[in-house]
Structure formats: C-alpha cells, structure tokens
Amino acid sequence: MKLLQCIDGLLVGTRYLTWAIGIAGVIASIFLIAANLPVGISSAVVFAASLLLAVGVSLVLLPGRLAVGFLNGRLRYIVGAMALLAAVVIMGIVWFTNNGFPTVNLIFA
C-alpha cells in the first residue's frame, strides 16, 4: 500500500510541476514574442502559438483549489483544449507557409 501512495504522490507532484512550467512558459512566451518581432512576423507567430500552448497546459492542469470564478468547473478544460488546438493549428500554418519553421531569436539561449 505504501508503494501505491508513493506513486500517487509522484503523479500529483508531476502535475503541479508541469503546471508551474506552463505558467513560466506564459511569461517567457510574452518576452519572446517581443524579441522576435524584428526578425519577422512568422517568428513572432511561433511564440504566439507557444503562448497559447502554455495557456492551454496551465488551464488543463490548474489545481482545483486555485480554480475560482469561471475557471471552476468544466469550462477551464474546454478553454484549455481550445487553446491547445489553436496552438497546433497556428504552428501547422506557419510550418506549411514557410516550408519549415522560421529562424527565431532566443534571447536566453
């Protein structure tokens, strides 16, 4: 029984860590959109899609205790899934219009 409790604790910890990485991704994406505007619009759109991806992951994995207002219930899952789908569609459009991904400016790499 202790093994199952340990596995359950690891899964909960992984969920919270992934949620925190999604929140950090939202902040990083905003900075990277601004940094990639001089490179070109398609480079900035790549990070707009990453912003939608981070928002979608953050909403889907949002802890129940932090969900207040309209985020409490099934609406956060629907909005998160729509954000994830929009990110995939945008990245597909960028991929096909540029014959691959454009050159991007990663300010911290």
Short mmCIF file of the N, C-alpha and C atoms (twelve columns), coordinates in Angstrom:
data_MODEL
# 
_entry.id   MODEL 
# 
loop_
_atom_site.group_PDB 
_atom_site.id 
_atom_site.type_symbol 
_atom_site.label_atom_id 
_atom_site.label_alt_id 
_atom_site.label_comp_id 
_atom_site.label_asym_id 
_atom_site.label_seq_id 
_atom_site.Cartn_x 
_atom_site.Cartn_y 
_atom_site.Cartn_z 
_atom_site.pdbx_PDB_model_num 
ATOM 1   N N  . MET A 1   0.804   -1.199 0.000   1 
ATOM 2   C CA . MET A 1   0.000   0.000  0.000   1 
ATOM 3   C C  . MET A 1   0.851   1.268  0.000   1 
ATOM 4   N N  . LYS A 2   1.976   1.231  0.667   1 
ATOM 5   C CA . LYS A 2   2.857   2.401  0.676   1 
ATOM 6   C C  . LYS A 2   3.396   2.696  -0.716  1 
ATOM 7   N N  . LEU A 3   3.615   1.658  -1.525  1 
ATOM 8   C CA . LEU A 3   4.102   1.865  -2.884  1 
ATOM 9   C C  . LEU A 3   3.067   2.615  -3.721  1 
ATOM 10  N N  . LEU A 4   1.801   2.248  -3.581  1 
ATOM 11  C CA . LEU A 4   0.743   2.933  -4.325  1 
ATOM 12  C C  . LEU A 4   0.595   4.382  -3.865  1 
ATOM 13  N N  . GLN A 5   0.740   4.640  -2.574  1 
ATOM 14  C CA . GLN A 5   0.674   6.011  -2.083  1 
ATOM 15  C C  . GLN A 5   1.853   6.832  -2.605  1 
ATOM 16  N N  . CYS A 6   3.005   6.202  -2.685  1 
ATOM 17  C CA . CYS A 6   4.185   6.891  -3.217  1 
ATOM 18  C C  . CYS A 6   3.982   7.232  -4.691  1 
ATOM 19  N N  . ILE A 7   3.448   6.301  -5.463  1 
ATOM 20  C CA . ILE A 7   3.197   6.543  -6.887  1 
ATOM 21  C C  . ILE A 7   2.163   7.656  -7.060  1 
ATOM 22  N N  . ASP A 8   1.102   7.637  -6.244  1 
ATOM 23  C CA . ASP A 8   0.098   8.693  -6.315  1 
ATOM 24  C C  . ASP A 8   0.713   10.056 -5.989  1 
ATOM 25  N N  . GLY A 9   1.586   10.106 -4.996  1 
ATOM 26  C CA . GLY A 9   2.255   11.362 -4.649  1 
ATOM 27  C C  . GLY A 9   3.154   11.864 -5.757  1 
ATOM 28  N N  . LEU A 10  3.850   10.956 -6.431  1 
ATOM 29  C CA . LEU A 10  4.703   11.350 -7.546  1 
ATOM 30  C C  . LEU A 10  3.886   11.911 -8.704  1 
ATOM 31  N N  . LEU A 11  2.738   11.306 -8.982  1 
ATOM 32  C CA . LEU A 11  1.892   11.793 -10.075 1 
ATOM 33  C C  . LEU A 11  1.327   13.173 -9.762  1 
ATOM 34  N N  . VAL A 12  0.923   13.389 -8.515  1 
ATOM 35  C CA . VAL A 12  0.407   14.704 -8.126  1 
ATOM 36  C C  . VAL A 12  1.530   15.735 -8.215  1 
ATOM 37  N N  . GLY A 13  2.724   15.384 -7.744  1 
ATOM 38  C CA . GLY A 13  3.858   16.305 -7.830  1 
ATOM 39  C C  . GLY A 13  4.225   16.627 -9.260  1 
ATOM 40  N N  . THR A 14  4.154   15.640 -10.138 1 
ATOM 41  C CA . THR A 14  4.443   15.864 -11.552 1 
ATOM 42  C C  . THR A 14  3.427   16.809 -12.171 1 
ATOM 43  N N  . ARG A 15  2.164   16.652 -11.780 1 
ATOM 44  C CA . ARG A 15  1.124   17.531 -12.316 1 
ATOM 45  C C  . ARG A 15  1.369   18.975 -11.900 1 
ATOM 46  N N  . TYR A 16  1.701   19.197 -10.624 1 
ATOM 47  C CA . TYR A 16  1.950   20.558 -10.159 1 
ATOM 48  C C  . TYR A 16  3.198   21.148 -10.797 1 
ATOM 49  N N  . LEU A 17  4.235   20.345 -10.986 1 
ATOM 50  C CA . LEU A 17  5.450   20.831 -11.625 1 
ATOM 51  C C  . LEU A 17  5.184   21.207 -13.078 1 
ATOM 52  N N  . THR A 18  4.409   20.396 -13.780 1 
ATOM 53  C CA . THR A 18  4.066   20.706 -15.162 1 
ATOM 54  C C  . THR A 18  3.219   21.974 -15.231 1 
ATOM 55  N N  . TRP A 19  2.328   22.162 -14.286 1 
ATOM 56  C CA . TRP A 19  1.518   23.374 -14.247 1 
ATOM 57  C C  . TRP A 19  2.407   24.606 -14.023 1 
ATOM 58  N N  . ALA A 20  3.379   24.487 -13.115 1 
ATOM 59  C CA . ALA A 20  4.287   25.605 -12.857 1 
ATOM 60  C C  . ALA A 20  5.145   25.914 -14.088 1 
ATOM 61  N N  . ILE A 21  5.561   24.887 -14.819 1 
ATOM 62  C CA . ILE A 21  6.323   25.113 -16.049 1 
ATOM 63  C C  . ILE A 21  5.447   25.803 -17.091 1 
ATOM 64  N N  . GLY A 22  4.165   25.459 -17.140 1 
ATOM 65  C CA . GLY A 22  3.238   26.138 -18.047 1 
ATOM 66  C C  . GLY A 22  3.098   27.612 -17.719 1 
ATOM 67  N N  . ILE A 23  3.040   27.942 -16.431 1 
ATOM 68  C CA . ILE A 23  2.964   29.349 -16.015 1 
ATOM 69  C C  . ILE A 23  4.242   30.084 -16.412 1 
ATOM 70  N N  . ALA A 24  5.391   29.443 -16.211 1 
ATOM 71  C CA . ALA A 24  6.660   30.057 -16.622 1 
ATOM 72  C C  . ALA A 24  6.710   30.213 -18.145 1 
ATOM 73  N N  . GLY A 25  6.097   29.282 -18.868 1 
ATOM 74  C CA . GLY A 25  6.043   29.365 -20.322 1 
ATOM 75  C C  . GLY A 25  5.223   30.543 -20.808 1 
ATOM 76  N N  . VAL A 26  4.184   30.883 -20.091 1 
ATOM 77  C CA . VAL A 26  3.378   32.056 -20.452 1 
ATOM 78  C C  . VAL A 26  4.238   33.311 -20.370 1 
ATOM 79  N N  . ILE A 27  4.983   33.438 -19.281 1 
ATOM 80  C CA . ILE A 27  5.818   34.625 -19.094 1 
ATOM 81  C C  . ILE A 27  6.928   34.675 -20.143 1 
ATOM 82  N N  . ALA A 28  7.589   33.547 -20.368 1 
ATOM 83  C CA . ALA A 28  8.684   33.504 -21.349 1 
ATOM 84  C C  . ALA A 28  8.175   33.767 -22.765 1 
ATOM 85  N N  . SER A 29  6.997   33.272 -23.097 1 
ATOM 86  C CA . SER A 29  6.449   33.468 -24.440 1 
ATOM 87  C C  . SER A 29  6.164   34.933 -24.725 1 
ATOM 88  N N  . ILE A 30  5.710   35.643 -23.725 1 
ATOM 89  C CA . ILE A 30  5.425   37.073 -23.922 1 
ATOM 90  C C  . ILE A 30  6.714   37.826 -24.257 1 
ATOM 91  N N  . PHE A 31  7.790   37.533 -23.524 1 
ATOM 92  C CA . PHE A 31  9.070   38.175 -23.821 1 
ATOM 93  C C  . PHE A 31  9.598   37.769 -25.196 1 
ATOM 94  N N  . LEU A 32  9.424   36.511 -25.563 1 
ATOM 95  C CA . LEU A 32  9.957   36.031 -26.833 1 
ATOM 96  C C  . LEU A 32  9.158   36.545 -28.030 1 
ATOM 97  N N  . ILE A 33  7.885   36.821 -27.848 1 
ATOM 98  C CA . ILE A 33  7.110   37.442 -28.931 1 
ATOM 99  C C  . ILE A 33  7.707   38.810 -29.242 1 
ATOM 100 N N  . ALA A 34  7.963   39.595 -28.192 1 
ATOM 101 C CA . ALA A 34  8.539   40.930 -28.394 1 
ATOM 102 C C  . ALA A 34  9.945   40.855 -28.982 1 
ATOM 103 N N  . ALA A 35  10.714  39.863 -28.582 1 
ATOM 104 C CA . ALA A 35  12.086  39.746 -29.083 1 
ATOM 105 C C  . ALA A 35  12.129  39.298 -30.533 1 
ATOM 106 N N  . ASN A 36  11.086  38.620 -31.011 1 
ATOM 107 C CA . ASN A 36  11.094  38.089 -32.367 1 
ATOM 108 C C  . ASN A 36  10.335  38.944 -33.369 1 
ATOM 109 N N  . LEU A 37  9.740   40.030 -32.950 1 
ATOM 110 C CA . LEU A 37  9.074   40.916 -33.909 1 
ATOM 111 C C  . LEU A 37  10.050  41.508 -34.928 1 
ATOM 112 N N  . PRO A 38  11.273  41.923 -34.544 1 
ATOM 113 C CA . PRO A 38  12.202  42.430 -35.560 1 
ATOM 114 C C  . PRO A 38  12.671  41.364 -36.552 1 
ATOM 115 N N  . VAL A 39  12.645  40.100 -36.159 1 
ATOM 116 C CA . VAL A 39  13.099  39.016 -37.044 1 
ATOM 117 C C  . VAL A 39  12.078  38.758 -38.153 1 
ATOM 118 N N  . GLY A 40  10.814  38.884 -37.824 1 
ATOM 119 C CA . GLY A 40  9.759   38.665 -38.805 1 
ATOM 120 C C  . GLY A 40  8.478   38.251 -38.125 1 
ATOM 121 N N  . ILE A 41  7.381   38.421 -38.836 1 
ATOM 122 C CA . ILE A 41  6.080   38.118 -38.257 1 
ATOM 123 C C  . ILE A 41  5.901   36.625 -38.010 1 
ATOM 124 N N  . SER A 42  6.461   35.787 -38.879 1 
ATOM 125 C CA . SER A 42  6.293   34.345 -38.673 1 
ATOM 126 C C  . SER A 42  7.053   33.871 -37.444 1 
ATOM 127 N N  . SER A 43  8.171   34.490 -37.127 1 
ATOM 128 C CA . SER A 43  8.902   34.144 -35.907 1 
ATOM 129 C C  . SER A 43  8.109   34.549 -34.669 1 
ATOM 130 N N  . ALA A 44  7.461   35.691 -34.726 1 
ATOM 131 C CA . ALA A 44  6.644   36.137 -33.601 1 
ATOM 132 C C  . ALA A 44  5.406   35.266 -33.447 1 
ATOM 133 N N  . VAL A 45  4.848   34.797 -34.560 1 
ATOM 134 C CA . VAL A 45  3.659   33.946 -34.507 1 
ATOM 135 C C  . VAL A 45  3.998   32.592 -33.894 1 
ATOM 136 N N  . VAL A 46  5.217   32.112 -34.098 1 
ATOM 137 C CA . VAL A 46  5.638   30.860 -33.465 1 
ATOM 138 C C  . VAL A 46  5.525   30.983 -31.947 1 
ATOM 139 N N  . PHE A 47  5.945   32.115 -31.405 1 
ATOM 140 C CA . PHE A 47  5.872   32.277 -29.960 1 
ATOM 141 C C  . PHE A 47  4.482   32.675 -29.492 1 
ATOM 142 N N  . ALA A 48  3.667   33.217 -30.366 1 
ATOM 143 C CA . ALA A 48  2.256   33.403 -30.018 1 
ATOM 144 C C  . ALA A 48  1.585   32.037 -29.873 1 
ATOM 145 N N  . ALA A 49  1.963   31.101 -30.740 1 
ATOM 146 C CA . ALA A 49  1.444   29.737 -30.620 1 
ATOM 147 C C  . ALA A 49  1.971   29.077 -29.351 1 
ATOM 148 N N  . SER A 50  3.221   29.345 -28.991 1 
ATOM 149 C CA . SER A 50  3.746   28.770 -27.743 1 
ATOM 150 C C  . SER A 50  3.053   29.391 -26.530 1 
ATOM 151 N N  . LEU A 51  2.633   30.647 -26.649 1 
ATOM 152 C CA . LEU A 51  1.855   31.265 -25.583 1 
ATOM 153 C C  . LEU A 51  0.515   30.552 -25.424 1 
ATOM 154 N N  . LEU A 52  -0.145  30.276 -26.535 1 
ATOM 155 C CA . LEU A 52  -1.407  29.529 -26.466 1 
ATOM 156 C C  . LEU A 52  -1.203  28.135 -25.901 1 
ATOM 157 N N  . LEU A 53  -0.100  27.496 -26.260 1 
ATOM 158 C CA . LEU A 53  0.211   26.180 -25.728 1 
ATOM 159 C C  . LEU A 53  0.410   26.238 -24.216 1 
ATOM 160 N N  . ALA A 54  1.146   27.224 -23.737 1 
ATOM 161 C CA . ALA A 54  1.381   27.361 -22.299 1 
ATOM 162 C C  . ALA A 54  0.094   27.683 -21.552 1 
ATOM 163 N N  . VAL A 55  -0.756  28.515 -22.140 1 
ATOM 164 C CA . VAL A 55  -2.041  28.828 -21.511 1 
ATOM 165 C C  . VAL A 55  -2.917  27.583 -21.454 1 
ATOM 166 N N  . GLY A 56  -2.933  26.807 -22.538 1 
ATOM 167 C CA . GLY A 56  -3.732  25.586 -22.560 1 
ATOM 168 C C  . GLY A 56  -3.276  24.579 -21.528 1 
ATOM 169 N N  . VAL A 57  -1.971  24.368 -21.422 1 
ATOM 170 C CA . VAL A 57  -1.438  23.434 -20.424 1 
ATOM 171 C C  . VAL A 57  -1.729  23.946 -19.016 1 
ATOM 172 N N  . SER A 58  -1.585  25.240 -18.808 1 
ATOM 173 C CA . SER A 58  -1.839  25.810 -17.482 1 
ATOM 174 C C  . SER A 58  -3.303  25.661 -17.080 1 
ATOM 175 N N  . LEU A 59  -4.210  25.837 -18.022 1 
ATOM 176 C CA . LEU A 59  -5.631  25.704 -17.694 1 
ATOM 177 C C  . LEU A 59  -6.035  24.260 -17.473 1 
ATOM 178 N N  . VAL A 60  -5.522  23.357 -18.285 1 
ATOM 179 C CA . VAL A 60  -5.894  21.946 -18.132 1 
ATOM 180 C C  . VAL A 60  -5.363  21.385 -16.817 1 
ATOM 181 N N  . LEU A 61  -4.164  21.783 -16.407 1 
ATOM 182 C CA . LEU A 61  -3.553  21.251 -15.195 1 
ATOM 183 C C  . LEU A 61  -3.727  22.143 -13.975 1 
ATOM 184 N N  . LEU A 62  -4.567  23.159 -14.074 1 
ATOM 185 C CA . LEU A 62  -4.795  24.076 -12.962 1 
ATOM 186 C C  . LEU A 62  -5.320  23.311 -11.746 1 
ATOM 187 N N  . PRO A 63  -4.669  23.467 -10.578 1 
ATOM 188 C CA . PRO A 63  -5.163  22.790 -9.378  1 
ATOM 189 C C  . PRO A 63  -6.561  23.269 -9.004  1 
ATOM 190 N N  . GLY A 64  -7.382  22.347 -8.538  1 
ATOM 191 C CA . GLY A 64  -8.763  22.659 -8.205  1 
ATOM 192 C C  . GLY A 64  -8.906  23.724 -7.139  1 
ATOM 193 N N  . ARG A 65  -7.952  23.787 -6.198  1 
ATOM 194 C CA . ARG A 65  -8.024  24.787 -5.131  1 
ATOM 195 C C  . ARG A 65  -7.805  26.204 -5.653  1 
ATOM 196 N N  . LEU A 66  -7.099  26.327 -6.777  1 
ATOM 197 C CA . LEU A 66  -6.825  27.652 -7.336  1 
ATOM 198 C C  . LEU A 66  -7.869  28.085 -8.362  1 
ATOM 199 N N  . ALA A 67  -8.738  27.182 -8.757  1 
ATOM 200 C CA . ALA A 67  -9.755  27.493 -9.764  1 
ATOM 201 C C  . ALA A 67  -10.906 28.248 -9.100  1 
ATOM 202 N N  . VAL A 68  -11.033 29.507 -9.451  1 
ATOM 203 C CA . VAL A 68  -12.108 30.334 -8.895  1 
ATOM 204 C C  . VAL A 68  -12.856 30.990 -10.048 1 
ATOM 205 N N  . GLY A 69  -14.064 31.389 -9.779  1 
ATOM 206 C CA . GLY A 69  -14.865 32.087 -10.785 1 
ATOM 207 C C  . GLY A 69  -15.234 31.189 -11.951 1 
ATOM 208 N N  . PHE A 70  -15.036 31.699 -13.164 1 
ATOM 209 C CA . PHE A 70  -15.423 30.925 -14.335 1 
ATOM 210 C C  . PHE A 70  -14.475 29.754 -14.596 1 
ATOM 211 N N  . LEU A 71  -13.322 29.736 -13.944 1 
ATOM 212 C CA . LEU A 71  -12.389 28.617 -14.118 1 
ATOM 213 C C  . LEU A 71  -12.791 27.396 -13.302 1 
ATOM 214 N N  . ASN A 72  -13.732 27.559 -12.395 1 
ATOM 215 C CA . ASN A 72  -14.173 26.447 -11.574 1 
ATOM 216 C C  . ASN A 72  -15.190 25.614 -12.358 1 
ATOM 217 N N  . GLY A 73  -14.839 24.402 -12.653 1 
ATOM 218 C CA . GLY A 73  -15.739 23.521 -13.388 1 
ATOM 219 C C  . GLY A 73  -15.125 23.078 -14.705 1 
ATOM 220 N N  . ARG A 74  -16.006 22.692 -15.620 1 
ATOM 221 C CA . ARG A 74  -15.561 22.128 -16.889 1 
ATOM 222 C C  . ARG A 74  -15.113 23.172 -17.901 1 
ATOM 223 N N  . LEU A 75  -15.448 24.421 -17.680 1 
ATOM 224 C CA . LEU A 75  -15.124 25.459 -18.653 1 
ATOM 225 C C  . LEU A 75  -13.617 25.618 -18.839 1 
ATOM 226 N N  . ARG A 76  -12.850 25.452 -17.770 1 
ATOM 227 C CA . ARG A 76  -11.395 25.594 -17.901 1 
ATOM 228 C C  . ARG A 76  -10.810 24.512 -18.790 1 
ATOM 229 N N  . TYR A 77  -11.380 23.300 -18.754 1 
ATOM 230 C CA . TYR A 77  -10.906 22.229 -19.628 1 
ATOM 231 C C  . TYR A 77  -11.251 22.512 -21.092 1 
ATOM 232 N N  . ILE A 78  -12.423 23.065 -21.320 1 
ATOM 233 C CA . ILE A 78  -12.841 23.387 -22.685 1 
ATOM 234 C C  . ILE A 78  -11.977 24.515 -23.252 1 
ATOM 235 N N  . VAL A 79  -11.767 25.566 -22.471 1 
ATOM 236 C CA . VAL A 79  -10.941 26.686 -22.922 1 
ATOM 237 C C  . VAL A 79  -9.494  26.231 -23.108 1 
ATOM 238 N N  . GLY A 80  -8.988  25.410 -22.212 1 
ATOM 239 C CA . GLY A 80  -7.631  24.889 -22.346 1 
ATOM 240 C C  . GLY A 80  -7.457  24.028 -23.582 1 
ATOM 241 N N  . ALA A 81  -8.436  23.176 -23.852 1 
ATOM 242 C CA . ALA A 81  -8.367  22.334 -25.049 1 
ATOM 243 C C  . ALA A 81  -8.449  23.168 -26.316 1 
ATOM 244 N N  . MET A 82  -9.270  24.221 -26.306 1 
ATOM 245 C CA . MET A 82  -9.350  25.097 -27.471 1 
ATOM 246 C C  . MET A 82  -8.042  25.845 -27.688 1 
ATOM 247 N N  . ALA A 83  -7.376  26.259 -26.612 1 
ATOM 248 C CA . ALA A 83  -6.083  26.939 -26.734 1 
ATOM 249 C C  . ALA A 83  -5.024  25.987 -27.287 1 
ATOM 250 N N  . LEU A 84  -5.030  24.732 -26.822 1 
ATOM 251 C CA . LEU A 84  -4.087  23.746 -27.347 1 
ATOM 252 C C  . LEU A 84  -4.330  23.477 -28.825 1 
ATOM 253 N N  . LEU A 85  -5.587  23.362 -29.212 1 
ATOM 254 C CA . LEU A 85  -5.930  23.126 -30.612 1 
ATOM 255 C C  . LEU A 85  -5.540  24.327 -31.477 1 
ATOM 256 N N  . ALA A 86  -5.771  25.537 -30.981 1 
ATOM 257 C CA . ALA A 86  -5.392  26.733 -31.732 1 
ATOM 258 C C  . ALA A 86  -3.871  26.810 -31.904 1 
ATOM 259 N N  . ALA A 87  -3.111  26.416 -30.883 1 
ATOM 260 C CA . ALA A 87  -1.649  26.423 -30.986 1 
ATOM 261 C C  . ALA A 87  -1.175  25.445 -32.053 1 
ATOM 262 N N  . VAL A 88  -1.778  24.277 -32.099 1 
ATOM 263 C CA . VAL A 88  -1.393  23.277 -33.108 1 
ATOM 264 C C  . VAL A 88  -1.740  23.765 -34.512 1 
ATOM 265 N N  . VAL A 89  -2.898  24.378 -34.672 1 
ATOM 266 C CA . VAL A 89  -3.309  24.885 -35.983 1 
ATOM 267 C C  . VAL A 89  -2.378  26.013 -36.435 1 
ATOM 268 N N  . ILE A 90  -2.058  26.926 -35.547 1 
ATOM 269 C CA . ILE A 90  -1.164  28.033 -35.897 1 
ATOM 270 C C  . ILE A 90  0.212   27.512 -36.288 1 
ATOM 271 N N  . MET A 91  0.733   26.563 -35.533 1 
ATOM 272 C CA . MET A 91  2.050   26.011 -35.865 1 
ATOM 273 C C  . MET A 91  2.010   25.265 -37.200 1 
ATOM 274 N N  . GLY A 92  0.910   24.600 -37.495 1 
ATOM 275 C CA . GLY A 92  0.775   23.943 -38.797 1 
ATOM 276 C C  . GLY A 92  0.759   24.946 -39.940 1 
ATOM 277 N N  . ILE A 93  0.065   26.043 -39.745 1 
ATOM 278 C CA . ILE A 93  0.024   27.089 -40.779 1 
ATOM 279 C C  . ILE A 93  1.411   27.691 -40.995 1 
ATOM 280 N N  . VAL A 94  2.123   27.968 -39.907 1 
ATOM 281 C CA . VAL A 94  3.482   28.514 -40.023 1 
ATOM 282 C C  . VAL A 94  4.394   27.506 -40.718 1 
ATOM 283 N N  . TRP A 95  4.275   26.246 -40.367 1 
ATOM 284 C CA . TRP A 95  5.110   25.204 -40.966 1 
ATOM 285 C C  . TRP A 95  4.897   25.132 -42.482 1 
ATOM 286 N N  . PHE A 96  3.646   25.109 -42.913 1 
ATOM 287 C CA . PHE A 96  3.362   24.960 -44.338 1 
ATOM 288 C C  . PHE A 96  3.635   26.228 -45.144 1 
ATOM 289 N N  . THR A 97  3.467   27.400 -44.541 1 
ATOM 290 C CA . THR A 97  3.728   28.621 -45.298 1 
ATOM 291 C C  . THR A 97  5.218   28.923 -45.441 1 
ATOM 292 N N  . ASN A 98  6.040   28.450 -44.506 1 
ATOM 293 C CA . ASN A 98  7.477   28.708 -44.550 1 
ATOM 294 C C  . ASN A 98  8.291   27.503 -45.001 1 
ATOM 295 N N  . ASN A 99  7.635   26.416 -45.338 1 
ATOM 296 C CA . ASN A 99  8.330   25.156 -45.649 1 
ATOM 297 C C  . ASN A 99  9.263   24.758 -44.513 1 
ATOM 298 N N  . GLY A 100 8.772   24.820 -43.317 1 
ATOM 299 C CA . GLY A 100 9.541   24.520 -42.108 1 
ATOM 300 C C  . GLY A 100 9.387   25.662 -41.123 1 
ATOM 301 N N  . PHE A 101 10.085  25.567 -40.037 1 
ATOM 302 C CA . PHE A 101 9.997   26.628 -39.045 1 
ATOM 303 C C  . PHE A 101 10.944  27.775 -39.391 1 
ATOM 304 N N  . PRO A 102 10.537  29.008 -39.109 1 
ATOM 305 C CA . PRO A 102 11.395  30.158 -39.405 1 
ATOM 306 C C  . PRO A 102 12.534  30.272 -38.395 1 
ATOM 307 N N  . THR A 103 13.481  31.115 -38.708 1 
ATOM 308 C CA . THR A 103 14.557  31.414 -37.775 1 
ATOM 309 C C  . THR A 103 14.008  32.241 -36.628 1 
ATOM 310 N N  . VAL A 104 14.371  31.862 -35.420 1 
ATOM 311 C CA . VAL A 104 13.852  32.572 -34.234 1 
ATOM 312 C C  . VAL A 104 15.010  33.115 -33.427 1 
ATOM 313 N N  . ASN A 105 14.714  34.110 -32.611 1 
ATOM 314 C CA . ASN A 105 15.676  34.735 -31.729 1 
ATOM 315 C C  . ASN A 105 15.366  34.302 -30.302 1 
ATOM 316 N N  . LEU A 106 16.184  33.425 -29.744 1 
ATOM 317 C CA . LEU A 106 16.019  33.007 -28.348 1 
ATOM 318 C C  . LEU A 106 16.961  33.844 -27.508 1 
ATOM 319 N N  . ILE A 107 16.409  34.775 -26.762 1 
ATOM 320 C CA . ILE A 107 17.236  35.749 -26.062 1 
ATOM 321 C C  . ILE A 107 18.021  35.151 -24.907 1 
ATOM 322 N N  . PHE A 108 17.620  33.999 -24.397 1 
ATOM 323 C CA . PHE A 108 18.321  33.432 -23.245 1 
ATOM 324 C C  . PHE A 108 18.962  32.097 -23.556 1 
ATOM 325 N N  . ALA A 109 19.201  31.799 -24.826 1 
ATOM 326 C CA . ALA A 109 19.855  30.526 -25.170 1 
ATOM 327 C C  . ALA A 109 21.200  30.771 -25.807 1 
# 
